[in-house]
CSV table of C-alpha atoms and ligand atoms in Angstrom, one decimal:
chain,number,residue,atom,x,y,z
A,1,MET,CA,33.9,71.3,1.0
A,2,ARG,CA,32.0,73.1,-1.7
A,3,PHE,CA,28.6,71.9,-0.4
A,4,GLN,CA,28.9,72.6,3.3
A,5,ASP,CA,25.4,73.4,4.6
A,6,LYS,CA,23.8,72.6,1.3
A,7,VAL,CA,21.0,70.1,0.8
A,8,ALA,CA,20.9,68.0,-2.4
A,9,VAL,CA,18.3,65.6,-3.9
A,10,VAL,CA,19.6,63.0,-6.3
A,11,THR,CA,17.1,60.9,-8.2
A,12,GLY,CA,18.4,57.5,-9.4
A,13,GLY,CA,20.9,58.0,-6.5
A,14,ALA,CA,21.2,54.4,-5.5
A,15,SER,CA,23.5,53.2,-8.4
A,16,GLY,CA,26.0,54.3,-11.0
A,17,ILE,CA,26.4,58.0,-11.8
A,18,GLY,CA,23.8,58.9,-9.1
A,19,ALA,CA,25.5,57.0,-6.3
A,20,ALA,CA,29.0,58.4,-7.2
A,21,THR,CA,27.5,61.9,-7.1
A,22,VAL,CA,25.8,61.2,-3.7
A,23,ARG,CA,29.1,60.1,-2.3
A,24,LEU,CA,30.9,63.2,-3.7
A,25,PHE,CA,28.2,65.7,-2.5
A,26,ALA,CA,28.3,64.1,1.0
A,27,ALA,CA,32.1,64.1,1.0
A,28,GLU,CA,32.1,67.8,0.3
A,29,GLY,CA,29.7,68.6,3.2
A,30,ALA,CA,26.1,68.3,1.7
A,31,LYS,CA,23.2,66.6,3.2
A,32,VAL,CA,21.8,64.3,0.5
A,33,VAL,CA,18.5,62.7,-0.1
A,34,VAL,CA,18.7,59.6,-2.3
A,35,VAL,CA,15.5,59.2,-4.3
A,36,ASP,CA,15.3,55.8,-6.1
A,37,MET,CA,13.1,52.8,-6.5
A,38,ASN,CA,15.8,50.3,-5.5
A,39,GLU,CA,15.4,50.0,-1.8
A,40,GLY,CA,18.2,47.6,-1.2
A,41,LEU,CA,20.9,49.7,-2.9
A,42,GLY,CA,19.4,53.0,-1.6
A,43,HIS,CA,19.6,51.9,2.1
A,44,ALA,CA,23.0,50.3,1.6
A,45,LEU,CA,24.3,53.7,0.3
A,46,THR,CA,22.8,55.8,3.1
A,47,ASP,CA,24.1,53.3,5.7
A,48,GLU,CA,27.6,53.5,4.2
A,49,LEU,CA,27.5,57.3,4.5
A,50,ASP,CA,27.3,59.3,7.7
A,51,GLU,CA,24.0,58.6,9.4
A,52,GLY,CA,21.8,61.7,9.6
A,53,ARG,CA,23.5,63.4,6.7
A,54,THR,CA,21.9,61.2,4.0
A,55,HIS,CA,18.4,59.9,3.7
A,56,PHE,CA,16.8,57.4,1.4
A,57,ILE,CA,13.3,57.9,-0.1
A,58,ARG,CA,11.8,55.0,-2.1
A,59,CYS,CA,10.1,56.5,-5.0
A,60,ASP,CA,9.2,55.6,-8.6
A,61,VAL,CA,10.1,58.9,-10.4
A,62,SER,CA,7.4,58.2,-13.1
A,63,ASP,CA,4.8,58.6,-10.3
A,64,ARG,CA,4.2,62.4,-10.3
A,65,VAL,CA,2.5,62.6,-7.0
A,66,ALA,CA,5.2,60.5,-5.3
A,67,LEU,CA,8.1,62.4,-6.8
A,68,GLU,CA,6.7,65.8,-6.0
A,69,ALA,CA,6.1,64.6,-2.4
A,70,ALA,CA,9.7,63.2,-2.2
A,71,VAL,CA,11.1,66.6,-3.2
A,72,LYS,CA,9.0,68.5,-0.7
A,73,ASP,CA,9.7,65.9,2.1
A,74,SER,CA,13.5,66.3,1.3
A,75,HIS,CA,13.1,70.1,1.8
A,76,ASP,CA,11.1,69.7,5.0
A,77,ARG,CA,13.5,67.1,6.4
A,78,TYR,CA,16.6,69.3,6.2
A,79,GLY,CA,15.0,72.8,6.0
A,80,ARG,CA,16.2,73.8,2.5
A,81,LEU,CA,16.8,72.5,-1.0
A,82,ASP,CA,19.9,73.8,-2.8
A,83,ILE,CA,20.6,71.2,-5.5
A,84,LEU,CA,18.4,69.0,-7.5
A,85,PHE,CA,20.1,66.3,-9.6
A,86,ASN,CA,17.6,64.7,-12.0
A,87,ASN,CA,19.4,61.6,-12.9
A,88,ALA,CA,17.1,58.5,-12.8
A,89,GLY,CA,16.9,56.9,-16.2
A,90,ILE,CA,16.3,53.7,-18.1
A,91,GLY,CA,17.0,52.6,-21.6
A,92,CYS,CA,15.1,50.4,-24.1
A,93,PHE,CA,15.8,48.9,-27.4
A,94,GLY,CA,13.5,48.7,-30.4
A,95,LYS,CA,12.9,50.4,-33.8
A,96,THR,CA,9.6,52.3,-34.1
A,97,PRO,CA,7.3,49.6,-35.6
A,98,ASP,CA,8.5,47.1,-33.1
A,99,LEU,CA,8.4,49.2,-30.0
A,100,ASP,CA,5.6,48.5,-27.6
A,101,PRO,CA,3.8,51.8,-26.9
A,102,GLU,CA,3.8,51.0,-23.2
A,103,VAL,CA,7.6,50.8,-23.3
A,104,TRP,CA,7.7,54.2,-25.1
A,105,GLU,CA,5.5,55.7,-22.4
A,106,LYS,CA,7.5,54.3,-19.6
A,107,VAL,CA,10.8,55.6,-21.0
A,108,ILE,CA,9.3,59.0,-21.6
A,109,ALA,CA,7.9,59.0,-18.1
A,110,VAL,CA,11.1,58.0,-16.3
A,111,ASP,CA,13.6,59.8,-18.5
A,112,LEU,CA,11.7,63.0,-19.3
A,113,SER,CA,8.5,63.6,-17.4
A,114,SER,CA,10.2,63.0,-14.1
A,115,VAL,CA,12.5,65.9,-14.7
A,116,PHE,CA,9.4,68.1,-15.1
A,117,TYR,CA,7.7,66.7,-12.0
A,118,ALA,CA,10.8,67.2,-9.8
A,119,CYS,CA,11.5,70.7,-11.2
A,120,ARG,CA,7.8,71.6,-10.7
A,121,ALA,CA,8.2,70.8,-7.0
A,122,ALA,CA,11.7,72.2,-6.5
A,123,ILE,CA,11.6,75.5,-8.3
A,124,PRO,CA,9.1,77.3,-6.0
A,125,LEU,CA,11.1,76.2,-3.0
A,126,MET,CA,14.4,77.4,-4.6
A,127,ARG,CA,12.8,80.6,-5.7
A,128,ALA,CA,11.5,81.4,-2.2
A,129,ALA,CA,15.0,80.8,-0.8
A,130,GLY,CA,16.6,83.1,-3.4
A,131,GLY,CA,18.1,80.5,-5.7
A,132,GLY,CA,19.3,76.9,-6.4
A,133,VAL,CA,20.9,74.6,-8.9
A,134,ILE,CA,19.4,71.9,-11.1
A,135,VAL,CA,21.5,69.4,-13.1
A,136,ASN,CA,19.7,67.0,-15.5
A,137,THR,CA,21.4,63.9,-16.8
A,138,ALA,CA,20.7,63.8,-20.5
A,139,SER,CA,23.1,61.7,-22.7
A,140,ILE,CA,25.1,62.0,-25.9
A,141,SER,CA,22.0,60.0,-27.1
A,142,GLY,CA,20.1,63.3,-26.8
A,143,LEU,CA,22.5,65.0,-29.3
A,144,ALA,CA,22.2,62.5,-32.2
A,145,GLY,CA,20.4,59.2,-33.0
A,146,ASP,CA,21.4,55.7,-32.1
A,147,TYR,CA,20.3,52.6,-34.0
A,148,GLY,CA,17.2,51.2,-32.3
A,149,PHE,CA,17.2,53.6,-29.4
A,150,THR,CA,13.9,55.3,-30.4
A,151,ALA,CA,12.3,56.3,-27.1
A,152,TYR,CA,15.7,56.9,-25.3
A,153,ASN,CA,16.9,59.3,-28.1
A,154,ALA,CA,13.6,61.1,-28.0
A,155,ALA,CA,13.5,61.5,-24.2
A,156,LYS,CA,17.2,62.6,-23.9
A,157,GLY,CA,16.9,65.0,-26.7
A,158,ALA,CA,13.9,66.6,-25.0
A,159,VAL,CA,15.8,66.7,-21.7
A,160,ILE,CA,18.5,68.8,-23.4
A,161,ASN,CA,16.1,71.4,-24.8
A,162,TYR,CA,14.0,71.4,-21.6
A,163,THR,CA,17.2,72.2,-19.7
A,164,ARG,CA,17.7,75.3,-21.9
A,165,ALA,CA,14.1,76.4,-21.4
A,166,LEU,CA,14.4,76.0,-17.6
A,167,ALA,CA,17.7,77.9,-17.6
A,168,ILE,CA,16.2,81.0,-19.4
A,169,ASP,CA,12.9,80.9,-17.5
A,170,HIS,CA,14.6,80.9,-14.0
A,171,ALA,CA,18.0,82.6,-14.5
A,172,ARG,CA,16.7,85.9,-12.9
A,173,GLU,CA,15.4,83.9,-9.9
A,174,GLY,CA,19.0,82.8,-9.1
A,175,ILE,CA,18.3,79.3,-10.3
A,176,ARG,CA,21.0,77.7,-12.7
A,177,VAL,CA,20.0,74.7,-14.8
A,178,ASN,CA,22.5,72.6,-16.8
A,179,ALA,CA,22.6,69.2,-18.4
A,180,LEU,CA,25.3,66.4,-18.3
A,181,CYS,CA,25.7,64.4,-21.5
A,182,PRO,CA,27.6,61.2,-20.6
A,183,GLY,CA,29.0,58.9,-23.2
A,184,LEU,CA,29.7,55.3,-22.4
A,185,ILE,CA,30.0,55.0,-18.6
A,186,ASP,CA,30.7,51.8,-16.6
A,187,THR,CA,27.5,51.3,-14.7
A,188,PRO,CA,24.9,48.5,-14.4
A,189,LEU,CA,22.9,50.3,-17.1
A,190,THR,CA,25.5,49.5,-19.8
A,191,ALA,CA,26.7,46.2,-18.4
A,192,VAL,CA,24.3,44.0,-20.4
A,193,ALA,CA,25.1,45.7,-23.8
A,194,LYS,CA,28.8,45.5,-23.1
A,195,GLN,CA,28.6,41.8,-22.5
A,196,MET,CA,27.3,41.1,-26.0
A,197,SER,CA,30.0,39.4,-28.0
A,198,GLY,CA,32.2,41.9,-29.8
A,199,VAL,CA,30.2,45.0,-28.8
A,200,LEU,CA,32.7,46.5,-26.5
A,201,ASP,CA,35.5,46.5,-29.1
A,202,VAL,CA,33.4,48.3,-31.7
A,203,TRP,CA,32.1,50.7,-29.0
A,204,LEU,CA,35.6,51.6,-27.8
A,205,GLU,CA,36.8,52.0,-31.4
A,206,GLY,CA,34.4,55.0,-31.6
A,207,ILE,CA,35.7,56.6,-28.5
A,208,PRO,CA,38.9,58.6,-29.1
A,209,MET,CA,40.1,58.1,-25.5
A,210,GLY,CA,39.6,54.3,-26.1
A,211,ARG,CA,37.8,53.6,-22.8
A,212,ALA,CA,34.5,53.9,-21.0
A,213,GLY,CA,34.2,56.7,-18.4
A,214,THR,CA,33.6,56.0,-14.7
A,215,PRO,CA,30.7,57.1,-12.5
A,216,GLU,CA,33.2,59.0,-10.4
A,217,GLU,CA,34.3,61.0,-13.5
A,218,MET,CA,30.7,62.0,-14.1
A,219,ALA,CA,30.2,62.9,-10.4
A,220,LYS,CA,33.0,65.4,-10.7
A,221,VAL,CA,31.4,67.1,-13.6
A,222,VAL,CA,28.0,67.2,-11.8
A,223,ALA,CA,29.7,68.6,-8.7
A,224,PHE,CA,31.3,71.4,-10.8
A,225,LEU,CA,28.0,72.3,-12.4
A,226,ALA,CA,26.3,72.2,-9.0
A,227,SER,CA,28.9,74.3,-7.2
A,228,ASP,CA,29.6,78.0,-7.1
A,229,ASP,CA,32.6,77.3,-9.4
A,230,ALA,CA,30.0,77.3,-12.1
A,231,SER,CA,28.3,80.5,-10.9
A,232,TYR,CA,28.0,82.0,-14.5
A,233,VAL,CA,27.1,78.7,-16.1
A,234,THR,CA,23.5,78.1,-17.0
A,235,GLY,CA,21.8,76.4,-20.0
A,236,ALA,CA,25.0,74.5,-20.7
A,237,ILE,CA,25.0,71.1,-22.2
A,238,MET,CA,28.1,69.5,-20.8
A,239,ILE,CA,29.5,66.6,-22.8
A,240,ALA,CA,31.7,64.1,-21.0
A,241,ASP,CA,32.2,61.3,-23.5
A,242,GLY,CA,36.0,60.7,-24.0
A,243,GLY,CA,35.7,62.5,-27.4
A,244,ALA,CA,33.0,60.2,-28.8
A,245,THR,CA,30.9,63.0,-30.3
A,246,ALA,CA,33.9,65.2,-31.3
A,247,GLY,CA,34.5,63.5,-34.6
A,248,THR,CA,32.5,63.2,-37.8
A,249,GLY,CA,32.6,59.5,-38.0
A,250,GLN,CA,35.3,59.5,-40.6
A,251,PRO,CA,37.8,56.7,-39.9
A,252,ASP,CA,41.4,57.5,-38.8
A,253,LEU,CA,42.9,57.4,-42.3
A,254,ALA,CA,46.4,57.3,-41.0
A,255,LYS,CA,45.8,53.7,-40.0
A,256,PHE,CA,45.3,52.8,-43.6
A,257,LEU,CA,48.2,54.7,-45.2
A,258,LYS,CA,51.1,52.6,-46.4
A,259,PRO,CA,54.3,53.3,-44.5
B,1,NAD,N1,25.9,54.6,-18.2
B,1,NAD,C1,25.9,55.2,-19.3
B,1,NAD,O1,26.7,54.9,-20.2
B,1,NAD,C2,25.1,56.5,-19.5
B,1,NAD,C3,25.3,57.2,-20.7
B,1,NAD,C4,24.5,58.3,-20.9
B,1,NAD,C5,23.5,58.7,-20.0
B,1,NAD,N2,23.3,57.9,-18.9
B,1,NAD,C6,22.2,58.3,-18.0
B,1,NAD,O2,22.8,58.4,-16.7
B,1,NAD,C7,21.7,58.3,-15.8
B,1,NAD,C8,22.2,57.3,-14.7
B,1,NAD,O3,22.4,56.0,-15.3
B,1,NAD,P1,23.5,55.0,-14.8
B,1,NAD,O4,24.3,54.6,-15.9
B,1,NAD,O5,24.1,55.5,-13.5
B,1,NAD,O6,22.5,53.7,-14.5
B,1,NAD,P2,22.2,52.9,-13.2
B,1,NAD,O7,21.3,51.8,-13.7
B,1,NAD,O8,23.5,52.5,-12.5
B,1,NAD,O9,21.4,53.9,-12.3
B,1,NAD,C9,20.1,54.3,-12.5
B,1,NAD,C10,19.4,54.5,-11.2
B,1,NAD,O10,18.1,55.0,-11.5
B,1,NAD,C11,17.1,54.2,-10.8
B,1,NAD,N3,15.9,54.2,-11.5
B,1,NAD,C12,15.6,53.7,-12.7
B,1,NAD,N4,14.2,53.9,-12.9
B,1,NAD,C13,13.7,54.5,-11.8
B,1,NAD,C14,12.4,54.9,-11.5
B,1,NAD,N5,11.4,54.8,-12.3
B,1,NAD,N6,12.3,55.6,-10.3
B,1,NAD,C15,13.3,55.7,-9.5
B,1,NAD,N7,14.5,55.3,-9.7
B,1,NAD,C16,14.7,54.7,-10.9
B,1,NAD,C17,17.7,52.8,-10.7
B,1,NAD,O11,17.1,52.1,-9.6
B,1,NAD,C18,19.2,53.1,-10.5
B,1,NAD,O12,19.5,53.2,-9.1
B,1,NAD,C19,20.5,57.8,-16.6
B,1,NAD,O13,19.6,58.9,-16.8
B,1,NAD,C20,21.1,57.4,-17.9
B,1,NAD,O14,20.2,57.5,-19.0
B,1,NAD,C21,24.1,56.8,-18.6
């Protein structure tokens, strides 16, 4: 019960990594506000969990005014705000000359600017209460480039360095800020790509553990970062990718050696 009497806000909390984290926070005693634009999934999740301990707010996180209001309303509803998990995100595909500028702006707004908007609303509340914790979902796609992932790579790379800036700016106010960099995780976000013929085999070949991660495995990392177990951890970029970014890309030569 690491989150007894704590209040958490989870953006993108209706599905995938966010929903698994909402479940874990709630199971360990937190009151959780799910901020998401998917009303059906959001209500289904809060109905599934203990009524009164979780609350759903429908909000498009790219809408600054709506997101700042959602953070403040969450604080007012439960009387405090201890944990902010900035997790909502979308992907897109297209190399630079082919990428519609509106798609670029949307991805930057949802994946990057929303983190700023939510932090802008949450930090004064946390500061006034003597501290808090922020976890931002970045990606291993923020650590290096992917083919055709232009806007997503740009946004997630920026989330990583923004996390560091937040961490140093607010460390002495008792606010810790860390980022999670998932690799391939089994969620609706990756379902379409994985269904493309032959993609999954190639993808798994590049993951030393040979499998995708689960949302629940990500939730456990987020919960660690959000808990007092990580009391001296701030500005950390936590990779959870089955080893995908541990190698140089050199093939396993042993497979090609004659016996
Ligand atoms: N699944 C992966 O392999 C993977 C890998 C690296 C990083 N990530 C990141 O993890 C985070 C969660 O992704 P997921 O895989 O759980 O995906 P998901 O699609 O299951 O969940 C994302 C949630 O965000 C919500 N959302 C999207 N746009 C929104 C908006 N504008 N306003 C409010 N809510 C919005 C969706 O409704 C959904 O509930 C994202 O930031 C994603 O970039 C995922």
